[in-house]
XYZ file of C-alpha atoms in Angstrom:
446
model
C -3.911 -45.288 -10.587
C -7.392 -44.535 -9.189
C -7.176 -40.783 -9.814
C -9.578 -38.846 -12.002
C -8.107 -36.808 -14.847
C -10.106 -34.007 -16.458
C -9.187 -33.435 -20.094
C -10.237 -30.173 -21.757
C -10.512 -30.359 -25.536
C -10.291 -27.077 -27.431
C -11.992 -27.234 -30.787
C -10.078 -25.594 -33.579
C -12.259 -23.186 -35.516
C -10.814 -21.621 -38.634
C -12.666 -18.635 -40.077
C -14.443 -19.321 -43.375
C -12.926 -18.050 -46.631
C -13.894 -14.484 -47.546
C -13.579 -12.233 -50.624
C -11.010 -10.158 -48.744
C -8.667 -13.135 -48.257
C -6.547 -11.748 -51.105
C -6.329 -7.958 -51.112
C -4.948 -7.929 -54.656
C -8.341 -9.134 -55.910
C -10.269 -6.162 -54.495
C -11.951 -3.904 -57.021
C -10.559 -0.744 -55.423
C -6.905 -0.751 -54.392
C -6.429 2.347 -52.261
C -4.518 2.792 -49.040
C -7.676 3.572 -47.091
C -9.490 0.568 -48.550
C -6.650 -1.834 -47.813
C -6.278 -0.598 -44.238
C -10.025 -0.911 -43.714
C -10.046 -4.537 -44.875
C -7.032 -5.460 -42.733
C -8.558 -3.783 -39.674
C -11.898 -5.504 -40.232
C -10.223 -8.894 -40.550
C -8.127 -8.233 -37.462
C -11.288 -7.529 -35.478
C -12.543 -10.984 -36.491
C -9.250 -12.653 -35.457
C -8.350 -13.129 -39.126
C -4.722 -12.147 -38.762
C -3.543 -13.581 -42.102
C -4.280 -11.993 -45.471
C -2.853 -12.671 -48.912
C -1.518 -9.859 -51.077
C -0.798 -11.782 -54.235
C 2.083 -14.121 -53.377
C 2.782 -12.287 -50.112
C 1.257 -13.264 -46.771
C 0.423 -10.299 -44.556
C 0.341 -11.173 -40.838
C -0.856 -8.914 -38.019
C 0.233 -9.703 -34.469
C -2.943 -10.493 -32.453
C -1.112 -10.155 -29.093
C -3.054 -13.156 -27.820
C -3.176 -16.903 -28.256
C -5.264 -18.175 -31.175
C -6.290 -21.825 -31.483
C -5.231 -22.111 -35.120
C -1.813 -23.772 -34.865
C -2.648 -27.293 -33.751
C -1.444 -30.471 -35.435
C -4.981 -30.903 -36.788
C -4.825 -27.541 -38.581
C -1.394 -28.404 -39.947
C -2.789 -31.636 -41.409
C -5.665 -29.744 -43.047
C -3.275 -27.506 -44.955
C -1.007 -30.437 -45.793
C -3.964 -32.262 -47.326
C -4.908 -29.097 -49.224
C -1.297 -28.899 -50.483
C -1.205 -25.223 -49.524
C -3.477 -24.129 -52.372
C -4.717 -20.581 -51.883
C -7.854 -21.449 -53.800
C -8.811 -24.263 -51.441
C -12.596 -23.859 -50.926
C -12.604 -24.288 -47.144
C -9.255 -22.999 -45.877
C -8.496 -19.326 -45.144
C -5.056 -17.691 -45.461
C -2.557 -19.153 -43.032
C 1.190 -19.381 -42.469
C 0.807 -23.168 -42.736
C -0.504 -22.724 -46.285
C 2.655 -20.833 -47.257
C 4.826 -23.493 -45.646
C 2.972 -26.253 -47.499
C 3.266 -24.425 -50.832
C 7.004 -24.161 -50.244
C 7.199 -27.916 -49.663
C 5.268 -28.629 -52.856
C 7.369 -26.175 -54.893
C 10.652 -27.523 -53.510
C 9.604 -31.077 -54.374
C 8.417 -30.118 -57.853
C 11.279 -27.793 -58.849
C 14.040 -29.470 -56.800
C 15.525 -26.040 -56.075
C 16.051 -24.044 -52.857
C 13.360 -21.669 -51.598
C 13.503 -18.976 -48.928
C 10.943 -17.220 -46.755
C 11.788 -13.570 -46.043
C 10.148 -12.279 -42.866
C 10.094 -8.505 -42.522
C 8.269 -6.047 -40.316
C 8.630 -3.774 -37.327
C 9.777 -5.006 -33.941
C 6.939 -6.849 -32.238
C 5.104 -7.687 -35.464
C 5.475 -11.435 -34.912
C 8.271 -12.427 -37.311
C 10.036 -14.834 -34.962
C 6.722 -16.458 -34.035
C 5.920 -16.857 -37.738
C 9.317 -18.504 -38.220
C 8.498 -21.029 -35.501
C 5.100 -21.780 -37.041
C 6.736 -22.382 -40.430
C 9.187 -24.705 -38.728
C 6.323 -26.452 -36.915
C 4.575 -27.264 -40.194
C 7.735 -28.300 -42.025
C 8.662 -30.707 -39.243
C 5.434 -32.612 -39.845
C 7.247 -33.842 -42.960
C 9.938 -35.587 -40.942
C 9.390 -39.275 -40.289
C 9.551 -41.772 -37.445
C 12.247 -41.420 -34.828
C 13.912 -38.744 -36.955
C 10.820 -36.547 -36.581
C 10.840 -36.890 -32.805
C 14.566 -36.178 -32.630
C 14.405 -33.112 -34.881
C 11.365 -31.663 -33.127
C 13.015 -32.107 -29.735
C 16.303 -30.639 -30.962
C 14.642 -27.567 -32.455
C 12.772 -26.979 -29.191
C 16.057 -26.989 -27.305
C 17.629 -24.684 -29.889
C 14.700 -22.275 -29.514
C 15.154 -22.321 -25.742
C 18.814 -21.345 -26.123
C 18.035 -18.626 -28.663
C 15.376 -17.132 -26.401
C 17.581 -16.708 -23.348
C 20.798 -15.835 -25.196
C 19.499 -13.775 -28.129
C 16.141 -12.189 -27.308
C 15.087 -9.374 -24.991
C 11.686 -7.947 -24.031
C 10.624 -4.499 -25.166
C 7.545 -2.305 -24.862
C 5.644 -4.152 -27.603
C 7.119 -7.637 -27.548
C 8.041 -10.022 -24.750
C 10.614 -11.792 -26.936
C 12.245 -9.462 -29.441
C 15.131 -10.966 -31.418
C 18.482 -9.199 -31.166
C 20.077 -10.976 -34.114
C 19.341 -11.926 -37.697
C 18.875 -15.631 -38.320
C 18.841 -17.734 -41.465
C 17.405 -21.161 -40.761
C 17.795 -23.838 -43.433
C 15.641 -26.970 -43.409
C 17.116 -29.854 -45.387
C 14.451 -31.790 -47.340
C 15.230 -35.147 -48.935
C 14.695 -34.828 -52.674
C 12.901 -38.142 -53.062
C 9.997 -37.499 -50.668
C 10.483 -33.970 -49.208
C 11.027 -35.334 -45.701
C 12.987 -33.056 -43.353
C 16.286 -34.735 -42.497
C 18.216 -31.946 -40.786
C 18.796 -28.256 -40.385
C 21.381 -25.515 -40.323
C 21.363 -22.143 -38.535
C 23.385 -19.069 -39.456
C 23.216 -15.883 -37.389
C 24.224 -12.314 -38.186
C 24.350 -8.896 -36.524
C 23.991 -9.897 -32.882
C 23.229 -6.754 -30.855
C 26.094 -7.401 -28.484
C 25.557 -4.030 -26.785
C 22.532 -5.605 -25.086
C 25.024 -7.170 -22.686
C 25.252 -3.712 -21.114
C 21.963 -3.388 -19.246
C 20.815 0.210 -18.858
C 17.663 2.068 -17.986
C 15.096 1.414 -20.702
C 17.248 -1.269 -22.370
C 17.080 -4.690 -20.691
C 19.850 -7.207 -21.052
C 19.680 -10.781 -22.297
C 17.502 -13.082 -20.136
C 20.402 -15.412 -19.299
C 21.920 -12.668 -17.137
C 18.599 -12.053 -15.424
C 18.346 -15.764 -14.698
C 21.836 -15.871 -13.237
C 21.522 -12.644 -11.258
C 18.248 -13.648 -9.606
C 19.089 -17.274 -8.871
C 19.417 -18.118 -5.201
C 22.965 -18.785 -4.037
C 24.691 -16.270 -6.295
C 24.793 -13.464 -3.715
C 28.451 -14.278 -3.090
C 29.114 -13.087 -6.626
C 27.497 -9.726 -5.820
C 25.190 -10.153 -8.811
C 21.838 -9.653 -7.124
C 22.063 -5.888 -6.642
C 24.439 -5.008 -9.457
C 21.864 -4.703 -12.212
C 18.421 -3.239 -12.713
C 16.146 -5.205 -10.394
C 13.201 -4.617 -12.712
C 14.950 -6.744 -15.330
C 15.498 -9.681 -12.961
C 13.097 -12.570 -12.757
C 11.864 -13.886 -9.441
C 14.100 -16.430 -7.722
C 11.539 -19.209 -8.191
C 11.098 -18.457 -11.898
C 14.860 -18.224 -12.305
C 15.387 -21.678 -10.834
C 12.900 -23.159 -13.314
C 14.217 -21.103 -16.233
C 17.867 -21.854 -15.568
C 17.065 -25.552 -15.191
C 15.432 -25.501 -18.646
C 18.525 -23.830 -20.091
C 20.792 -26.482 -18.580
C 18.544 -29.267 -19.925
C 18.683 -27.739 -23.414
C 22.459 -27.339 -23.266
C 22.848 -30.974 -22.267
C 20.429 -32.080 -25.011
C 22.545 -30.252 -27.600
C 25.609 -32.189 -26.501
C 27.279 -29.974 -23.894
C 28.953 -31.967 -21.135
C 28.398 -31.240 -17.448
C 31.921 -29.863 -17.154
C 31.507 -27.589 -20.177
C 28.094 -26.446 -18.933
C 29.633 -25.423 -15.602
C 32.418 -23.570 -17.422
C 29.872 -21.810 -19.649
C 27.820 -20.551 -16.705
C 30.991 -19.412 -14.925
C 32.033 -17.520 -18.049
C 28.628 -15.829 -18.263
C 28.846 -14.818 -14.612
C 32.290 -13.412 -15.308
C 30.998 -11.385 -18.273
C 28.142 -10.010 -16.187
C 30.473 -9.021 -13.341
C 32.920 -7.515 -15.819
C 30.265 -5.003 -16.915
C 29.894 -3.874 -13.283
C 33.563 -3.014 -12.702
C 34.022 0.709 -12.064
C 37.057 2.946 -12.587
C 38.213 6.215 -11.070
C 40.794 8.733 -12.208
C 43.917 9.019 -10.066
C 47.106 11.056 -10.012
C 49.112 11.554 -12.119
C 46.660 13.026 -14.674
C 45.150 10.871 -17.406
C 45.432 7.625 -15.462
C 42.838 5.437 -13.777
C 42.476 2.394 -11.570
C 39.724 -0.060 -10.663
C 37.557 1.242 -7.826
C 35.857 -2.125 -7.199
C 38.693 -4.640 -6.588
C 36.324 -7.314 -5.249
C 34.342 -7.364 -8.503
C 37.594 -7.380 -10.455
C 38.759 -10.460 -8.555
C 35.457 -12.275 -9.131
C 35.261 -11.373 -12.836
C 38.841 -12.382 -13.610
C 38.098 -16.134 -13.327
C 41.247 -17.916 -14.578
C 43.068 -14.672 -15.392
C 45.132 -12.953 -12.661
C 43.170 -9.900 -11.550
C 46.238 -7.675 -11.912
C 46.557 -8.715 -15.570
C 42.878 -7.951 -16.205
C 43.177 -4.522 -14.582
C 46.276 -3.766 -16.626
C 44.518 -4.782 -19.846
C 41.606 -2.455 -19.080
C 43.607 0.574 -17.917
C 46.782 0.437 -20.024
C 47.306 1.230 -23.693
C 50.165 -0.625 -25.372
C 51.809 0.729 -28.528
C 54.298 -1.396 -30.475
C 56.869 0.297 -32.705
C 60.044 -1.192 -34.231
C 60.039 -4.011 -31.725
C 59.598 -1.777 -28.677
C 56.486 -1.464 -26.533
C 55.249 1.783 -25.019
C 52.800 1.648 -22.119
C 50.368 4.457 -21.295
C 47.716 4.512 -18.582
C 44.314 5.747 -19.739
C 41.507 7.684 -18.079
C 38.440 6.101 -16.499
C 36.201 6.899 -19.473
C 38.488 5.053 -21.894
C 38.863 2.125 -19.486
C 35.068 1.885 -19.227
C 34.777 1.761 -23.015
C 37.366 -1.011 -23.206
C 35.588 -2.912 -20.437
C 32.326 -2.769 -22.391
C 34.008 -3.849 -25.621
C 35.637 -6.815 -23.902
C 32.370 -7.952 -22.300
C 30.436 -7.628 -25.567
C 33.127 -9.447 -27.554
C 33.265 -12.315 -25.055
C 29.482 -12.678 -25.178
C 29.409 -12.615 -28.989
C 32.011 -15.399 -29.125
C 30.033 -17.403 -26.572
C 26.867 -16.959 -28.638
C 28.728 -18.124 -31.736
C 29.890 -21.276 -29.956
C 26.298 -22.050 -28.950
C 25.208 -21.718 -32.588
C 27.948 -24.175 -33.572
C 26.674 -26.535 -30.891
C 23.139 -26.251 -32.294
C 24.334 -26.972 -35.828
C 26.166 -30.087 -34.683
C 22.913 -31.359 -33.171
C 20.884 -30.483 -36.303
C 23.339 -31.662 -38.939
C 22.475 -34.272 -41.524
C 24.996 -36.879 -42.629
C 23.372 -37.142 -46.056
C 25.160 -36.004 -49.185
C 24.314 -32.408 -50.265
C 23.131 -33.817 -53.595
C 20.417 -35.812 -51.827
C 18.491 -32.882 -50.357
C 17.095 -29.472 -51.234
C 16.685 -26.512 -48.896
C 13.848 -24.362 -47.583
C 15.283 -21.325 -45.819
C 13.680 -18.861 -43.416
C 15.321 -15.445 -43.031
C 14.294 -13.623 -39.850
C 15.654 -10.082 -39.446
C 15.078 -7.944 -36.322
C 12.448 -5.291 -36.869
C 13.095 -1.593 -36.502
C 12.534 -0.283 -32.985
C 13.131 2.975 -31.163
C 16.188 3.089 -28.915
C 17.699 5.904 -26.892
C 21.010 5.889 -28.758
C 21.398 4.725 -32.337
C 24.757 3.130 -32.993
C 26.554 1.045 -35.580
C 24.400 -2.001 -34.785
C 21.184 -0.085 -35.517
C 22.707 1.296 -38.721
C 23.526 -2.211 -39.964
C 20.043 -3.483 -39.102
C 18.375 -0.580 -40.912
C 20.581 -1.045 -43.966
C 19.747 -4.745 -44.046
C 16.036 -3.957 -43.781
C 16.290 -1.475 -46.659
C 18.130 -3.955 -48.862
C 15.645 -6.725 -48.135
C 12.771 -4.388 -48.948
C 14.416 -3.504 -52.247
C 15.005 -7.193 -52.993
C 11.354 -7.997 -52.274
C 10.133 -5.264 -54.617
C 12.517 -6.418 -57.337
C 11.237 -9.984 -57.059
C 7.621 -8.824 -56.954
C 7.786 -6.595 -60.027
C 10.740 -7.648 -62.163
C 10.378 -11.336 -61.309
C 6.798 -11.300 -62.625
C 7.865 -9.432 -65.762
C 10.547 -12.017 -66.516
C 8.032 -14.833 -66.057
C 5.699 -13.188 -68.582
C 8.557 -12.723 -71.052
C 9.606 -16.354 -70.730
C 6.050 -17.673 -71.059
C 4.688 -15.421 -73.814
C 7.875 -14.317 -75.550
C 6.835 -10.680 -75.193
C 9.419 -8.007 -74.428
C 8.408 -5.805 -71.502
C 9.801 -2.557 -70.186
C 10.959 -3.036 -66.607
C 8.965 -0.954 -64.137
C 10.746 1.629 -62.004
C 10.792 0.380 -58.439
C 9.277 2.645 -55.772
C 11.555 4.064 -53.113
C 15.051 5.523 -53.177
C 18.011 3.180 -52.780
C 20.669 5.839 -53.372
C 21.178 6.575 -49.665
C 21.676 2.922 -48.568
C 23.946 2.322 -51.568
C 26.067 5.360 -50.684
C 26.434 4.231 -47.067
C 27.366 0.693 -48.128
C 30.146 2.072 -50.332
C 31.596 3.901 -47.317
C 31.477 1.036 -44.828
């Protein structure tokens, strides 16, 4: 068209292999020595290190030019071998080894990603997915790659929040399954299961931001009539210009996953209603132990298709049923506030679940289950400091403890069983480090 286009090519430079690529091969295995090697590698932008069959990843907190399609092809050609003479440790190598093992053994495999909040688990999950999708073919590859991008967009705005160490910290556990055709290990579909959504994040508070979708809605121009602009923490709201672009991307992704224009409008209205519901305030009135809504305008806007009087009654009245009779009792403002929060969080959790169902419909494969094997990726939120620990944090910590115990069992006892099967030698099982008595006791109670 007569215009000049300047193209900048960034050369991918992988670090050369080094003796410290696998820490288990070091002559001296001490805590100080291991930390020294990891720190030295981190200073050289070598963020990946093997520890036997485990890949240790350190978040560089910057962009590294080591995730291009060219790098992915290099590890695919090397078949993920750790002993490849010219390729250093990489998440692509682990993904490629999983592909080779799944094709050879014809049995499911799972990646378990664990670490503190902000350590890069979700990013590692996306890099694994990136490499696995190179094994899709033709139009199917383009469709799957596009669909997963739209799913990631939805998960980011509906299930992640920023914190002090991470701009996108997951607030739910996710198990992603990639379906690989048995005959040639080509990816033909996917399936996503989510657990333990931190629904309390709906309630924005000082030091705890809410989900980005609410920030997008609250800062978008034209929503002042819903009184959303000044109802939340302004520091959590994006700029109006960024919100327009971000909300447009969300709508595009929703449409790509199969949501109709009418359903998309209903979804956004529901989200606005949930957000406004969290802003309704109550005040105690006479007689004692009763309350009423002190912000009737917000109540009217949040009610949507429900009569506002019915919503107020549901939030301020306790109903007890006994032998066919109903007893009504008005509650105080503190109880009404708790019920308001529970309703908002429950509505959001159900909405999130519907979006996951929508994603699975877009990712589904029509092939018979006998025709494919599975590579799974389990991504669990890392431990982070919060002002108030609640039931959600307890469940996340218990899950982290159990996964850690499972990893140790596979690392030690799994190896022992392999030796017994190969050499026919009976071995005494090693005692696993750590104490699982406390998590086990809590699990028996709950």
